[in-house]
């Protein structure tokens, strides 16, 4: 084989592969824009002011309303944060401030990483088994428990990483002044790492906003407005699920509008989180 | 002194200064409570995994007792009328839809990762990387909605072409025959591929970027083409993490519920064609859980959940193991 | 950390709000998608009149039965009546709500609604997978004037546990021995062919979207979505359309008052104008649920029987005869020991 033909073959492979890889990127970006574009198009078409003032209408009317779903989702998210953030924050703190690189800590990190990608439907099953079945009925509380379990691994991981980045000079100064360990952690370390911790919380929120499977067997849905934590509660993902598969035109439009708002919410959260990440101090 | 405990742990004081056998006074101090709370939280976070496995195993026990393990895995009969249940169609559906997703997503992710890491000019890198990551931010139910209401009608126009051309190939032709419904196993696989694409490609991109430039530049200096550097230098070096990333994507594809439920067609009958509807374990759980009227029915569904979690846990265990292995190897040559 | 503290405050308020809502009564019901349009309409008006919210989730009859057995809802709605022995064993009672019918909805672009005529045996063969194309001789024989396309039939059925499925498969079992033997009749069966839609909404939706498809849906949904329905040949040999009269004719041939626990089946009833796939929805209550809960449920349905008839008829639900309503009230008194 002559040198030239080998050279030519390598050139051809190189150019062909560059084109294919560029095409692959185009495919990825194409689908992104397709999905976002259709969500925008159909979502805006379904937007009405009454979405925020009226509740979900029964079938067979022409009304538009999603108020109970918005409020319900906010309550679910809030309650999940109430359960998940303290556990996640304290868990991540233990890893970064007490466990360090010990075998136990690494084991906890390993298990946590597995939990990060656990199928959300399994977590919904678990929440059903430990909350809904003993309690005897579906509830927003059960839904929040399921969402919290999904949120905790994310917060643990980001808290762990962010607190580890905080320089030891500030800690040492606090200890030198005689501060007890818990004061050092809460008033110095947490404060220094707050941008990163907030980022983790926001990413966790973004993750659970669109999750439907955990709510299938826990919070269910509610066609009325309710703030009762121990009864089923309306929420955006379940409303999208129910309305999208229906044959009613106004329900389908509302499903898209809800999807648009959910996507917009998640994108805003992600952007805010990313801007926080920019403020995190990175060691040289 | 309480503050000194932390200091000693960090090794900030020389070890010789502190007697090793000092017994800390057991006091209900704020430090003590804080430490215990942190330990409890970390324990809770880790123990949840075991609690999930235990709870699901416990609830599937009646079905395990009735059907055993082997029989349940092999049986294709899912009949609530006669109360006979078998997992085979759902296991096949889960594996096939995930396999299609991986076959499509892995090469695409590799291409995207190499493009961002090696080929793209600097001003394209960040926007493209952010765009691909945005795919991960879209909620799975929006994927389902888009898949059913937008993609499926379009795909239904492409399906006749597929069944005419690919369906005519002897041997594998039967995989591609069927009416152009737009929904089905293939559609589910394609939607899943788009969903796991960002996860695999961002891991690949991250590890491709940390390959030491000394390695890459010396290869370029010897006249290697971009493709050769990617295939023969970067990939072998990051092999563990890449495989780990692929397993991570696989774990996600196996467990995905909402997107699949919308587009897979919900047929509990095994079919030889990818264009026909099917079902996966998550989709049958989503569809039938709230209606299981008998204890055995419910328990069989949870048994399916147990199989799923066993498979996904095994896959994720491998994924995390492999990704961490590269992290520890940073700085050493392959 | 001010952020976290504010979250705590907001949630304490939310919890306080939730405790406050115990004041207005809420009833949770779940089950049949068949009866959902009726219950939703009744509930909306009932809430305006009395303030009591009846929250009904249409998760399928199978779900309704499961949830009321588990006690997670106040009433379960099922289009499949539970047998008296099963009711007794589970400590439940049931009573009918209204009669309605299911029809075959199809998606054939050239053929307008009501033009296609089918029979029970032909439908059974379609759903068994024996008749695969629209221009099959069996279908052409029934529709001599129609030009049927050479298209595959995409069968749509329910993917969730459904009383509509029970009614449909009950009818098929009656008129097709092969169906009875191979598949049988229940809220969820092992379908030989087809695509599964979630809820009647899902089936109607798939039929709307997939050309050449056929599915069984409650007539109320077909009205709602302006879908195409097929006429059928009933047990008297006449071609009939799904109408309120047809459903009520089926109901007239049944002895409600003497049926134990109102266990009656309305499919394939005799009569010249009877619609073959007629059915009913039963509301199921737990005997040992709190008295207040059961009273609330009974009040709601009694109101519906009394004042909701026009609403029912407007969506093709046939009211029960007055004698049956009286029998229901007597049944409540007898089974629970108390009544409204």
PDB file of N, CA, C and O in Angstrom, chain B residues 203-226:
ATOM      1  N   UNK B 203     -21.370  13.381  30.414  1.00  0.00           N
ATOM      2  CA  UNK B 203     -20.294  12.654  31.100  1.00  0.00           C
ATOM      3  C   UNK B 203     -19.117  12.464  30.162  1.00  0.00           C
ATOM      4  O   UNK B 203     -17.953  12.691  30.539  1.00  0.00           O
ATOM      5  N   UNK B 204     -19.427  12.049  28.928  1.00  0.00           N
ATOM      6  CA  UNK B 204     -18.336  11.863  27.966  1.00  0.00           C
ATOM      7  C   UNK B 204     -17.581  13.170  27.768  1.00  0.00           C
ATOM      8  O   UNK B 204     -16.347  13.207  27.774  1.00  0.00           O
ATOM      9  N   UNK B 205     -18.319  14.260  27.604  1.00  0.00           N
ATOM     10  CA  UNK B 205     -17.671  15.544  27.356  1.00  0.00           C
ATOM     11  C   UNK B 205     -16.798  15.934  28.532  1.00  0.00           C
ATOM     12  O   UNK B 205     -15.670  16.375  28.381  1.00  0.00           O
ATOM     13  N   UNK B 206     -17.313  15.755  29.747  1.00  0.00           N
ATOM     14  CA  UNK B 206     -16.538  16.121  30.930  1.00  0.00           C
ATOM     15  C   UNK B 206     -15.227  15.355  30.991  1.00  0.00           C
ATOM     16  O   UNK B 206     -14.165  15.926  31.258  1.00  0.00           O
ATOM     17  N   UNK B 207     -15.286  14.033  30.750  1.00  0.00           N
ATOM     18  CA  UNK B 207     -14.040  13.281  30.876  1.00  0.00           C
ATOM     19  C   UNK B 207     -13.127  13.515  29.680  1.00  0.00           C
ATOM     20  O   UNK B 207     -11.909  13.474  29.811  1.00  0.00           O
ATOM     21  N   UNK B 208     -13.705  13.783  28.494  1.00  0.00           N
ATOM     22  CA  UNK B 208     -12.838  14.076  27.353  1.00  0.00           C
ATOM     23  C   UNK B 208     -12.047  15.363  27.609  1.00  0.00           C
ATOM     24  O   UNK B 208     -10.897  15.491  27.205  1.00  0.00           O
ATOM     25  N   UNK B 209     -12.675  16.307  28.302  1.00  0.00           N
ATOM     26  CA  UNK B 209     -11.993  17.579  28.525  1.00  0.00           C
ATOM     27  C   UNK B 209     -10.865  17.467  29.533  1.00  0.00           C
ATOM     28  O   UNK B 209      -9.978  18.299  29.560  1.00  0.00           O
ATOM     29  N   UNK B 210     -10.915  16.426  30.428  1.00  0.00           N
ATOM     30  CA  UNK B 210      -9.835  16.341  31.413  1.00  0.00           C
ATOM     31  C   UNK B 210      -8.707  15.415  30.975  1.00  0.00           C
ATOM     32  O   UNK B 210      -7.786  15.157  31.736  1.00  0.00           O
ATOM     33  N   UNK B 211      -8.784  14.908  29.760  1.00  0.00           N
ATOM     34  CA  UNK B 211      -7.647  14.127  29.267  1.00  0.00           C
ATOM     35  C   UNK B 211      -6.441  15.070  29.198  1.00  0.00           C
ATOM     36  O   UNK B 211      -6.541  16.175  28.664  1.00  0.00           O
ATOM     37  N   UNK B 212      -5.296  14.655  29.741  1.00  0.00           N
ATOM     38  CA  UNK B 212      -4.147  15.575  29.789  1.00  0.00           C
ATOM     39  C   UNK B 212      -3.762  16.049  28.393  1.00  0.00           C
ATOM     40  O   UNK B 212      -3.691  15.264  27.450  1.00  0.00           O
ATOM     41  N   UNK B 213      -3.557  17.353  28.272  1.00  0.00           N
ATOM     42  CA  UNK B 213      -3.256  17.871  26.945  1.00  0.00           C
ATOM     43  C   UNK B 213      -1.922  17.356  26.439  1.00  0.00           C
ATOM     44  O   UNK B 213      -1.685  17.320  25.235  1.00  0.00           O
ATOM     45  N   UNK B 214      -1.050  16.936  27.356  1.00  0.00           N
ATOM     46  CA  UNK B 214       0.228  16.398  26.899  1.00  0.00           C
ATOM     47  C   UNK B 214       0.017  15.185  26.007  1.00  0.00           C
ATOM     48  O   UNK B 214       0.659  15.021  24.968  1.00  0.00           O
ATOM     49  N   UNK B 215      -0.953  14.339  26.402  1.00  0.00           N
ATOM     50  CA  UNK B 215      -1.251  13.153  25.596  1.00  0.00           C
ATOM     51  C   UNK B 215      -1.774  13.540  24.215  1.00  0.00           C
ATOM     52  O   UNK B 215      -1.320  13.042  23.187  1.00  0.00           O
ATOM     53  N   UNK B 216      -2.768  14.439  24.242  1.00  0.00           N
ATOM     54  CA  UNK B 216      -3.409  14.784  22.976  1.00  0.00           C
ATOM     55  C   UNK B 216      -2.460  15.528  22.070  1.00  0.00           C
ATOM     56  O   UNK B 216      -2.356  15.232  20.867  1.00  0.00           O
ATOM     57  N   UNK B 217      -1.744  16.480  22.660  1.00  0.00           N
ATOM     58  CA  UNK B 217      -0.879  17.298  21.813  1.00  0.00           C
ATOM     59  C   UNK B 217       0.252  16.501  21.234  1.00  0.00           C
ATOM     60  O   UNK B 217       0.654  16.726  20.087  1.00  0.00           O
ATOM     61  N   UNK B 218       0.781  15.533  22.003  1.00  0.00           N
ATOM     62  CA  UNK B 218       1.865  14.730  21.439  1.00  0.00           C
ATOM     63  C   UNK B 218       1.352  13.882  20.284  1.00  0.00           C
ATOM     64  O   UNK B 218       2.050  13.670  19.296  1.00  0.00           O
ATOM     65  N   UNK B 219       0.085  13.434  20.377  1.00  0.00           N
ATOM     66  CA  UNK B 219      -0.471  12.667  19.263  1.00  0.00           C
ATOM     67  C   UNK B 219      -0.644  13.554  18.036  1.00  0.00           C
ATOM     68  O   UNK B 219      -0.290  13.182  16.915  1.00  0.00           O
ATOM     69  N   UNK B 220      -1.188  14.763  18.250  1.00  0.00           N
ATOM     70  CA  UNK B 220      -1.343  15.684  17.124  1.00  0.00           C
ATOM     71  C   UNK B 220       0.009  16.007  16.514  1.00  0.00           C
ATOM     72  O   UNK B 220       0.166  16.095  15.303  1.00  0.00           O
ATOM     73  N   UNK B 221       0.998  16.179  17.398  1.00  0.00           N
ATOM     74  CA  UNK B 221       2.329  16.548  16.905  1.00  0.00           C
ATOM     75  C   UNK B 221       2.886  15.482  15.999  1.00  0.00           C
ATOM     76  O   UNK B 221       3.660  15.768  15.088  1.00  0.00           O
ATOM     77  N   UNK B 222       2.501  14.221  16.242  1.00  0.00           N
ATOM     78  CA  UNK B 222       3.000  13.150  15.391  1.00  0.00           C
ATOM     79  C   UNK B 222       2.181  13.029  14.118  1.00  0.00           C
ATOM     80  O   UNK B 222       2.406  12.125  13.325  1.00  0.00           O
ATOM     81  N   UNK B 223       1.181  13.877  13.942  1.00  0.00           N
ATOM     82  CA  UNK B 223       0.445  13.861  12.677  1.00  0.00           C
ATOM     83  C   UNK B 223      -0.865  13.091  12.737  1.00  0.00           C
ATOM     84  O   UNK B 223      -1.454  12.793  11.705  1.00  0.00           O
ATOM     85  N   UNK B 224      -1.327  12.790  13.940  1.00  0.00           N
ATOM     86  CA  UNK B 224      -2.593  12.045  14.007  1.00  0.00           C
ATOM     87  C   UNK B 224      -3.739  12.969  13.627  1.00  0.00           C
ATOM     88  O   UNK B 224      -3.715  14.165  13.873  1.00  0.00           O
ATOM     89  N   UNK B 225      -4.760  12.381  12.989  1.00  0.00           N
ATOM     90  CA  UNK B 225      -5.946  13.169  12.667  1.00  0.00           C
ATOM     91  C   UNK B 225      -6.830  13.253  13.909  1.00  0.00           C
ATOM     92  O   UNK B 225      -6.654  12.525  14.871  1.00  0.00           O
ATOM     93  N   UNK B 226      -7.814  14.172  13.846  1.00  0.00           N
ATOM     94  CA  UNK B 226      -8.710  14.343  14.992  1.00  0.00           C
ATOM     95  C   UNK B 226      -9.399  13.031  15.335  1.00  0.00           C
ATOM     96  O   UNK B 226      -9.507  12.643  16.496  1.00  0.00           O
TER      97      UNK B 226
END
